XYZ file of C-alpha atoms in Angstrom:
669
model
C 159.180 102.029 112.291
C 162.793 103.708 113.311
C 165.555 105.669 112.051
C 168.602 102.774 112.762
C 171.196 105.158 110.845
C 172.276 107.792 109.420
C 170.347 109.211 107.140
C 167.452 107.237 107.875
C 164.291 108.492 108.721
C 161.819 107.585 111.641
C 158.629 108.548 110.676
C 155.006 108.771 112.284
C 151.601 108.660 110.318
C 148.695 110.167 111.707
C 145.144 111.349 110.390
C 143.149 113.105 112.825
C 139.148 113.478 112.250
C 140.218 114.628 108.239
C 144.061 114.489 108.277
C 146.574 115.607 109.596
C 149.261 115.723 108.295
C 152.169 112.783 108.018
C 155.103 113.770 111.055
C 158.635 113.179 109.005
C 161.596 112.877 111.730
C 165.276 113.052 111.103
C 168.168 114.781 111.821
C 168.420 116.198 108.347
C 170.730 113.311 106.510
C 170.859 112.066 102.771
C 169.829 108.328 102.534
C 173.002 107.025 101.333
C 172.435 104.971 98.320
C 173.180 101.226 100.330
C 170.042 102.694 102.234
C 167.987 101.928 99.007
C 167.599 99.791 95.791
C 165.295 102.528 94.710
C 164.276 106.320 93.531
C 160.648 106.133 93.948
C 158.322 105.682 96.797
C 154.994 104.204 95.475
C 152.453 105.978 97.212
C 148.794 104.459 96.939
C 146.066 106.687 99.093
C 142.554 105.373 99.190
C 139.845 108.023 99.113
C 137.297 107.393 101.935
C 133.956 109.984 101.821
C 131.235 109.851 104.906
C 127.243 111.270 105.234
C 127.912 114.178 108.166
C 126.639 112.217 110.814
C 128.432 108.804 110.229
C 131.805 111.581 110.266
C 134.697 109.499 112.419
C 136.299 111.760 115.194
C 138.955 110.550 115.820
C 142.337 110.108 113.718
C 142.645 106.897 111.011
C 145.939 105.976 111.977
C 148.384 105.893 109.085
C 151.519 103.885 109.075
C 152.535 102.831 105.393
C 150.191 99.523 105.118
C 146.609 98.500 104.369
C 144.622 99.410 106.482
C 141.302 97.879 105.020
C 140.596 95.092 108.501
C 139.968 98.983 110.090
C 136.395 100.064 111.403
C 136.153 103.521 110.218
C 138.234 102.230 106.270
C 135.176 99.927 107.236
C 132.680 102.402 107.463
C 134.666 104.533 104.490
C 132.204 104.321 100.796
C 135.413 105.309 98.045
C 134.483 108.560 96.280
C 135.666 108.828 92.113
C 137.043 111.391 90.320
C 138.816 113.199 93.333
C 142.445 114.720 92.137
C 145.045 115.036 94.546
C 148.879 116.643 93.905
C 151.939 117.026 95.990
C 154.272 118.732 95.775
C 157.849 119.343 97.286
C 158.496 121.255 100.364
C 161.658 119.766 101.286
C 163.973 122.089 101.421
C 160.872 123.733 103.654
C 161.315 121.374 106.037
C 164.461 121.847 106.297
C 165.132 125.216 106.465
C 162.414 125.461 109.632
C 163.399 121.956 111.230
C 166.912 123.375 111.673
C 166.381 126.436 112.984
C 163.722 125.095 115.475
C 165.744 124.681 119.346
C 164.920 121.890 121.297
C 164.231 117.913 120.428
C 163.846 115.744 116.944
C 159.485 116.080 118.230
C 159.646 119.857 118.959
C 162.175 119.876 115.396
C 159.880 118.279 113.445
C 156.633 119.992 114.555
C 157.635 123.256 112.972
C 159.213 121.877 109.768
C 155.221 120.234 109.603
C 153.608 123.528 110.541
C 156.069 125.768 108.274
C 155.336 123.206 105.444
C 151.735 123.759 105.602
C 152.052 126.988 106.239
C 153.591 127.451 102.573
C 151.865 129.133 99.901
C 151.357 126.803 96.280
C 151.771 129.378 93.506
C 148.673 129.048 90.712
C 151.869 128.350 88.426
C 153.818 125.993 90.855
C 154.056 122.029 89.063
C 153.461 119.059 91.195
C 152.997 115.675 90.744
C 149.979 115.083 89.697
C 147.814 111.929 91.254
C 145.311 109.712 88.337
C 142.035 110.521 89.808
C 140.518 107.973 92.006
C 138.327 105.480 90.382
C 135.379 103.755 91.670
C 137.452 102.302 94.606
C 138.976 105.885 95.119
C 142.157 104.151 93.888
C 144.933 106.496 92.837
C 148.508 105.777 92.132
C 151.725 107.834 91.940
C 155.523 107.576 92.665
C 157.217 110.057 94.771
C 161.019 110.469 94.675
C 162.488 109.939 97.741
C 165.317 112.233 97.608
C 163.871 115.991 97.063
C 165.208 120.149 97.107
C 167.877 122.391 95.875
C 170.471 119.542 97.996
C 169.023 116.113 97.205
C 167.362 115.844 100.448
C 165.402 113.075 102.814
C 161.668 114.407 100.429
C 158.887 115.969 102.282
C 155.867 116.538 100.236
C 153.127 118.444 100.892
C 149.864 116.867 99.459
C 146.806 119.118 98.738
C 143.185 118.376 96.413
C 142.888 119.885 93.964
C 140.049 119.085 92.848
C 136.870 118.084 94.040
C 133.091 116.218 93.008
C 130.610 118.142 93.511
C 128.749 115.626 95.407
C 132.010 115.928 98.943
C 132.401 118.583 100.926
C 135.524 120.684 99.525
C 136.188 122.101 103.051
C 136.920 118.425 104.960
C 139.691 117.897 103.400
C 142.876 119.183 104.506
C 146.591 119.278 103.074
C 148.829 116.507 104.226
C 152.448 115.728 105.054
C 154.548 113.156 103.432
C 157.845 112.608 104.590
C 160.546 109.747 102.433
C 162.233 107.058 101.834
C 160.228 105.636 105.227
C 161.001 102.357 106.460
C 159.224 99.148 107.495
C 162.100 98.721 109.842
C 165.611 98.325 110.740
C 167.177 98.416 106.623
C 164.161 96.944 105.003
C 162.926 100.540 102.888
C 158.874 100.249 101.955
C 158.768 100.832 98.094
C 154.523 101.114 97.872
C 152.620 102.614 101.711
C 148.447 103.051 101.912
C 147.640 106.368 102.895
C 143.668 106.775 103.800
C 142.783 109.808 103.302
C 138.471 110.993 104.167
C 136.352 113.971 103.431
C 132.777 113.872 103.330
C 130.117 113.888 101.613
C 128.192 117.118 101.095
C 124.693 116.791 102.510
C 121.050 116.864 100.771
C 118.038 119.217 100.707
C 114.469 117.432 100.616
C 111.741 119.530 99.800
C 108.451 119.886 98.532
C 105.419 121.759 97.639
C 102.275 121.832 99.357
C 99.177 122.541 97.761
C 95.342 122.804 99.128
C 92.458 122.322 97.130
C 89.839 124.092 98.739
C 86.149 124.137 98.294
C 84.656 126.840 96.316
C 82.955 129.630 99.037
C 80.643 129.772 95.998
C 79.046 126.777 95.626
C 80.632 123.629 97.956
C 80.101 121.266 95.489
C 83.285 122.066 93.855
C 86.666 122.789 94.446
C 89.095 125.357 93.679
C 92.600 124.998 91.892
C 95.412 123.909 93.661
C 97.091 126.311 95.077
C 99.938 126.554 98.024
C 99.171 126.160 101.944
C 100.714 127.577 104.580
C 101.140 125.648 108.206
C 100.895 122.039 106.928
C 102.954 120.032 108.833
C 105.177 116.789 108.108
C 108.062 114.130 110.147
C 111.048 112.550 108.577
C 110.889 108.956 108.009
C 113.705 106.208 107.192
C 111.494 103.753 104.881
C 111.171 101.087 107.422
C 113.417 103.237 110.087
C 113.883 105.306 112.636
C 112.003 108.775 112.389
C 113.474 111.961 112.210
C 115.184 114.032 115.751
C 115.828 117.572 116.388
C 118.883 116.228 116.380
C 118.715 115.808 112.604
C 120.301 111.738 112.653
C 116.974 108.868 112.651
C 118.540 107.368 116.201
C 115.354 106.050 116.883
C 113.365 109.127 117.975
C 109.699 108.127 117.786
C 106.316 110.093 115.540
C 105.618 111.880 118.923
C 108.715 113.187 119.207
C 110.603 113.341 115.496
C 111.640 117.099 114.131
C 108.679 118.733 112.455
C 108.935 120.786 109.099
C 105.932 122.522 108.415
C 105.351 125.084 105.395
C 106.165 128.026 104.294
C 103.843 130.584 102.809
C 104.794 129.311 99.373
C 103.876 126.386 100.351
C 107.864 125.522 100.567
C 108.583 122.070 103.216
C 112.588 122.048 103.441
C 114.986 120.041 104.772
C 118.040 121.644 105.155
C 121.654 120.177 105.440
C 120.288 116.544 106.051
C 123.196 113.326 105.705
C 121.481 110.361 103.293
C 121.732 107.334 103.405
C 122.682 106.962 99.289
C 120.557 103.341 98.299
C 117.920 104.103 100.844
C 113.953 105.139 100.859
C 112.755 108.287 102.713
C 108.881 108.713 103.691
C 107.627 112.150 104.533
C 104.973 111.312 106.278
C 102.133 114.265 107.364
C 101.175 115.192 111.081
C 98.241 117.413 112.697
C 98.569 121.032 112.625
C 96.471 124.223 113.056
C 95.857 123.508 109.078
C 94.916 119.869 108.240
C 94.550 116.998 110.399
C 93.526 113.514 110.039
C 90.311 112.740 111.209
C 86.892 115.674 112.027
C 88.990 118.450 110.388
C 87.682 121.475 110.486
C 89.009 122.226 106.808
C 92.063 120.196 105.075
C 92.621 116.564 105.518
C 95.121 113.704 105.478
C 95.358 110.271 104.762
C 97.623 108.526 108.508
C 100.091 106.364 108.083
C 100.617 106.961 104.518
C 103.479 108.817 103.090
C 102.252 111.722 100.075
C 105.392 112.020 99.550
C 109.278 109.472 99.069
C 112.008 110.626 98.288
C 115.136 108.026 97.310
C 118.621 108.258 97.615
C 121.125 107.617 95.441
C 124.863 108.777 95.376
C 126.140 109.061 92.303
C 129.440 106.960 90.973
C 131.242 109.221 88.804
C 130.515 112.781 91.011
C 129.414 111.836 94.402
C 126.223 114.069 94.035
C 123.246 112.489 95.854
C 119.993 112.798 93.326
C 117.551 112.337 95.039
C 113.894 110.909 92.793
C 110.933 112.202 94.787
C 107.610 109.767 94.278
C 103.876 111.042 94.823
C 100.850 111.579 93.411
C 99.705 114.052 90.583
C 97.027 115.317 91.933
C 96.107 115.946 87.603
C 96.158 112.566 86.321
C 95.362 110.687 89.857
C 99.829 108.991 88.813
C 102.171 108.220 90.702
C 104.732 110.864 89.407
C 108.497 110.869 89.597
C 110.709 114.160 89.787
C 114.413 113.981 89.906
C 115.810 116.581 91.638
C 119.527 116.858 91.145
C 122.152 119.217 93.164
C 125.259 121.071 90.782
C 128.567 121.717 93.168
C 126.895 124.126 95.421
C 124.158 122.206 96.260
C 120.783 123.429 94.207
C 118.851 121.298 93.276
C 117.561 121.952 89.111
C 114.624 118.542 88.764
C 113.176 117.071 85.997
C 110.650 114.125 85.383
C 111.611 110.668 84.655
C 111.663 111.652 81.184
C 114.701 114.123 81.376
C 111.702 117.286 80.773
C 112.511 120.063 83.123
C 110.035 120.390 85.626
C 109.343 122.328 89.125
C 109.547 120.990 93.251
C 108.138 116.934 93.798
C 103.735 118.268 95.713
C 102.073 117.473 98.510
C 98.287 117.985 98.521
C 95.176 118.230 101.216
C 92.064 118.459 100.308
C 89.187 120.043 101.607
C 86.463 117.255 101.787
C 83.891 118.574 99.582
C 79.903 119.318 100.541
C 77.360 116.703 98.989
C 73.993 118.735 97.579
C 70.326 118.708 97.135
C 67.957 119.745 95.280
C 64.182 119.237 94.926
C 61.446 119.825 92.478
C 59.921 122.039 93.921
C 59.628 123.529 97.791
C 56.304 125.293 97.752
C 53.895 121.893 97.374
C 51.097 120.220 98.124
C 50.305 117.958 100.394
C 51.146 114.568 98.777
C 52.287 116.049 95.657
C 55.083 114.065 94.266
C 58.549 115.671 95.028
C 61.799 114.144 92.913
C 65.427 114.501 95.338
C 68.295 114.670 93.459
C 71.383 113.719 95.137
C 74.588 114.525 94.219
C 77.969 114.634 95.631
C 81.779 115.782 93.824
C 83.933 112.202 94.089
C 87.471 113.668 95.365
C 89.750 113.853 94.030
C 92.057 112.364 96.808
C 89.825 109.383 96.414
C 91.535 107.137 96.989
C 93.139 107.848 100.054
C 88.850 106.570 101.563
C 87.848 103.458 102.887
C 84.158 104.841 103.532
C 82.185 106.509 100.314
C 78.266 107.053 101.810
C 75.300 109.329 101.269
C 72.894 109.193 104.568
C 69.470 110.032 103.187
C 67.276 111.628 107.240
C 63.902 112.872 105.558
C 61.140 114.575 107.689
C 58.638 112.097 109.667
C 56.315 115.013 107.668
C 57.935 112.724 104.562
C 57.262 109.895 102.428
C 59.320 107.592 100.578
C 57.643 106.588 97.884
C 61.015 105.353 95.364
C 62.271 101.515 96.877
C 66.052 100.424 96.884
C 66.293 99.249 93.244
C 64.343 102.289 92.147
C 66.600 104.525 93.735
C 69.455 102.552 92.231
C 68.497 103.074 89.263
C 69.406 106.851 88.513
C 72.904 106.270 90.464
C 75.293 108.475 87.014
C 78.147 109.647 87.171
C 78.774 112.787 85.304
C 75.139 113.005 83.178
C 75.758 109.548 82.677
C 74.722 106.006 83.993
C 77.947 103.477 85.194
C 77.588 99.719 85.540
C 80.809 99.685 87.242
C 80.221 101.344 89.886
C 77.360 99.575 92.638
C 75.563 101.417 94.941
C 74.667 99.638 98.144
C 71.750 100.012 99.560
C 70.096 100.087 103.685
C 67.008 101.200 105.128
C 66.337 101.943 107.860
C 62.919 102.947 108.769
C 62.049 103.815 111.681
C 64.719 106.940 111.833
C 62.887 108.078 108.529
C 66.550 106.931 106.785
C 68.418 104.742 104.159
C 72.192 105.432 102.926
C 73.952 104.936 99.819
C 77.185 103.137 100.106
C 79.615 103.379 96.977
C 83.265 102.442 96.840
C 86.138 104.510 96.599
C 88.216 101.757 94.896
C 85.016 101.802 92.468
C 84.939 105.400 91.973
C 88.643 105.850 91.904
C 88.971 106.765 88.288
C 85.578 109.132 88.142
C 87.673 111.713 90.876
C 86.426 114.730 89.816
C 83.303 113.805 88.826
C 80.402 113.360 89.991
C 77.247 110.984 91.519
C 74.324 112.090 92.067
C 70.384 110.096 92.095
C 66.722 110.284 92.575
C 64.693 109.525 95.171
C 60.780 110.332 94.904
C 58.505 111.435 98.413
C 55.790 112.890 98.954
C 54.382 115.607 102.217
C 51.902 113.761 104.325
C 48.668 114.988 105.901
C 49.045 116.860 109.079
C 51.912 117.994 108.047
C 52.477 121.369 110.663
C 52.155 124.780 107.173
C 54.309 127.300 106.505
C 56.995 125.504 108.188
C 60.389 124.110 106.507
C 60.376 120.381 106.292
C 63.841 119.464 105.752
C 65.307 115.972 103.715
C 68.959 115.805 105.274
C 71.814 114.243 103.500
C 75.181 114.538 105.058
C 78.651 112.893 103.578
C 80.335 110.178 105.712
C 83.777 109.573 105.024
C 86.502 108.796 106.745
C 87.761 112.283 106.732
C 84.992 114.641 109.064
C 80.933 114.583 107.462
C 79.914 116.582 105.647
C 75.556 117.041 105.092
C 73.618 119.590 103.037
C 69.692 120.089 103.044
C 66.482 120.761 100.809
C 63.745 122.280 102.444
C 60.092 122.294 101.992
C 56.605 123.885 102.338
C 52.929 123.723 102.345
C 50.162 125.838 103.451
C 46.336 126.603 103.928
C 43.776 128.863 104.826
C 41.028 129.446 107.401
C 37.958 131.145 106.888
C 35.244 131.894 109.339
C 31.445 133.239 108.192
C 29.072 135.140 108.958
C 25.867 137.618 108.341
C 26.004 141.291 107.259
C 25.013 142.716 109.430
C 25.277 141.298 113.327
C 28.353 139.769 112.982
C 27.528 136.464 113.619
C 29.237 133.853 112.954
C 26.780 131.521 110.862
C 27.081 127.449 109.947
C 25.882 124.807 107.672
C 27.765 126.654 104.293
C 29.114 124.980 102.312
C 31.638 125.761 99.899
C 34.016 124.427 96.969
C 37.988 125.406 96.666
C 38.904 125.666 92.449
C 42.771 126.250 91.146
C 43.165 126.780 87.530
C 40.040 124.183 86.171
C 41.143 121.934 89.074
C 39.049 121.269 92.362
C 39.905 120.141 95.428
C 39.184 116.843 96.776
C 40.119 115.007 99.741
C 40.458 111.387 100.276
C 40.645 108.972 102.425
C 42.730 105.477 101.747
C 41.899 106.435 98.218
C 38.793 107.674 98.417
C 37.400 110.434 98.168
C 35.883 112.680 101.594
C 32.481 114.306 99.861
C 32.536 116.874 102.891
C 34.147 117.594 105.563
C 33.276 120.033 108.435
C 35.200 122.900 110.261
C 38.594 122.727 109.930
C 40.962 120.482 111.590
C 40.051 117.872 110.196
C 41.104 119.020 107.333
C 45.258 117.692 108.037
C 43.585 113.858 107.939
C 42.707 112.796 104.187
C 45.318 113.230 101.032
C 45.208 116.226 98.545
C 44.383 115.676 95.413
C 42.616 117.821 92.013
C 39.786 117.204 90.082
C 38.466 117.954 86.537
C 34.803 116.331 87.416
C 33.461 120.219 89.709
C 30.673 117.557 91.243
C 33.354 115.528 92.702
C 35.650 118.414 94.793
C 35.045 118.035 99.319
C 32.226 119.700 99.727
C 34.062 122.380 103.197
C 31.477 123.523 105.310
C 31.124 126.384 108.193
C 31.225 124.855 111.828
C 28.933 126.495 114.872
C 31.761 128.901 115.505
C 31.164 129.814 111.215
C 35.154 127.780 110.954
C 36.227 125.894 108.082
C 39.517 125.755 106.072
C 41.894 124.444 103.989
C 45.518 122.178 104.487
C 47.709 121.091 102.613
C 48.279 123.404 99.493
C 50.864 125.885 98.077
C 51.432 129.249 97.963
C 53.595 129.921 95.344
C 54.650 129.296 91.754
C 57.217 130.425 89.499
C 57.600 133.161 93.004
C 53.725 134.281 91.724
C 51.107 134.180 94.367
C 48.576 131.472 93.153
C 45.589 132.352 93.545
C 42.616 129.879 94.491
C 38.470 130.230 94.414
C 36.719 129.778 97.283
C 32.860 129.482 95.681
C 29.623 128.716 97.897
C 27.542 125.936 96.601
C 24.889 126.280 99.618
C 23.964 129.746 102.221
C 23.182 129.300 105.444
C 18.498 129.412 106.556
C 17.449 132.773 105.569
C 20.658 134.354 104.049
C 21.857 135.360 99.929
C 24.544 132.977 98.705
C 27.255 134.064 97.181
C 27.401 135.089 93.641
C 30.559 135.922 92.877
C 34.104 133.363 93.746
C 36.163 134.633 97.491
C 39.473 134.728 95.572
C 42.430 133.432 97.910
C 46.186 132.999 99.323
C 47.552 130.324 101.787
C 49.313 131.158 104.324
C 49.732 129.738 107.305
C 46.424 128.096 107.834
C 46.189 130.728 111.815
C 43.287 131.788 112.692
C 44.859 134.623 113.348
C 45.121 135.136 108.968
C 41.443 133.434 109.466
C 39.239 135.603 106.521
C 36.411 136.475 106.645
C 33.437 134.963 104.243
C 30.152 137.690 104.641
C 26.419 136.165 104.235
C 23.640 138.382 103.295
C 19.869 137.029 105.934
C 17.382 137.214 103.242
C 15.240 139.577 106.089
C 10.871 140.308 105.887
C 8.908 142.372 102.966
C 5.357 143.199 102.771
C 3.810 141.620 99.235
C 1.631 143.336 96.620
C -0.325 141.870 94.745
C -1.412 138.963 96.821
C -5.589 136.874 96.693
C -5.407 137.346 101.047
C -5.412 141.309 100.395
C -8.994 141.216 98.011
C -10.949 140.477 101.861
C -9.878 143.288 103.897
C -10.450 145.777 100.639
C -13.774 144.190 99.953
C -14.433 144.593 104.209
C -12.885 148.612 104.013
C -15.963 148.879 100.875
C -18.817 147.324 102.799
C -17.605 149.473 105.600
C -18.514 152.395 103.809
C -20.986 151.565 102.381
C -22.341 151.364 105.511
C -21.087 154.872 106.111
C -23.173 156.792 103.581
C -26.436 154.654 103.945
C -26.401 155.634 107.792
C -25.756 159.315 107.433
C -28.255 159.792 104.621
C -31.036 157.790 106.623
C -30.544 160.269 109.459
C -30.185 163.054 107.002
C -34.182 162.442 106.285
C -35.219 161.967 109.716
C -34.360 165.345 110.124
C -35.688 167.566 107.784
């Protein structure tokens, strides 16, 4: 466009970074009546918005014609609801133009600068463009002549109403000079202008919670509480990760920008440019607080996005509405939270039903510890023991691919239950279930068996306790007063947890001695009584009548019988040693008093009248209890037949002596 005659204008239109005003060139002469057949020019504004990371640095080269094929224009998004107002600045422009020195370009620059600097009073009337429609279009007719002298019109155009989702800081004023000629004497009655703007950025945020093992009972979990120190990366769905330059520019997960939860648990990604219609995903990465495997405490499932956010720009106000989806820990169901920003970019959150709610939430859970109990921990050998294995089904069971309980028992224990026996005892929350089926793997070679469960079957029971029982016994020959462990390990995807139940068995060693000399005595026989029962050792189901010494009491099974005659005789060996192995030491916290009853004393010794009371201990020789017998000894016999001979002989000797002395006396006389 160029001026070819007096009173016609050379127009230069320019749009740089946001909007650099139109440049108007003129000698200041009016447009004559024969120059135009119209007093107005129809101005159509095409309001375009750009996300922050797509905002064009280059100007839109406005020519007054349609720029529908321009690349920058194509990349823009029409903005609805923007209002522009045109203010007549004809007098200001031409006054500055005429006062300026230099050529026409310098004068135009001075005039334009004066127009942009001139203040718009609140009471000043202007020509309002209608609010832009869904196509971003608004049209108004502006007079070609203006000012007090009806000079060629110059207008300052301002954006006077901006939707909340658009940044008014990027909306610059611009200048239009009318009339405009297409070429030579052809008046351009319709012009198109493409003002651009930047959409407001968004803030993505959610709260990270931790669910820890209860320190007082590690089979249970604590209520959720804010968790600091968890780390995340952000990724476009099926796209790139967010880089440290705050752009989705092909950055890998390893190099992506990291976002860490603060002490309130909040994870925040501020000032981010999102694309309407796209979904963004948060992925957790290893941190000091949480790991995907071998976690010291909290764990997470790798390659699963705990938070997804879909961005959608509102057609009416250009607000970027954010829809979060996540699994709510209480309901175990996918939950939706909708975040809507106000004009200051602060978000209000509502549920899918419109109810007010809090931010979206993500959870880290600690793997709960299994539990194993036994119905008696102070035991006889061969006593039937019932172990109960319990495992809390984690709230995040949906993240698990493995849920196995491995029972590893001491070689001194014997498994008494079959796989069917064990699986038949499975309960959840104390009740049998038909929709959870365990599988049993036996590894007797390693004193181990495994019960596997399918996590998908357990999902509906999240937060409840699964249990089963198994019967075992302590074998003969078990070490005395030493813990015999039965360990359960919870194998899972994240970190194994284990617990053990311990039982012990005891014994007692005795030494038989002579009271006066302290000599050790063999061949004494005893039985052991507890209450109304008597100890019997059995070999392959058959009673063992007698056991000599101490060592061999570790070979056989132990049972209690009510028939005293069926009790096993415990016989002291040549060193006076004998004893019993495989006894419980206490019951209900109180020591058990056993009675040792002597049934046969060593030869030449008196059998014990009273039973010897003892308590089981570690069965060592150091703690051996002495059992003392008295010898019978040698005593005089009184009143027997053998003494008559001695008395008669004595009497005869006395009589002979008397007769002898009498005869002698007569001879002397």
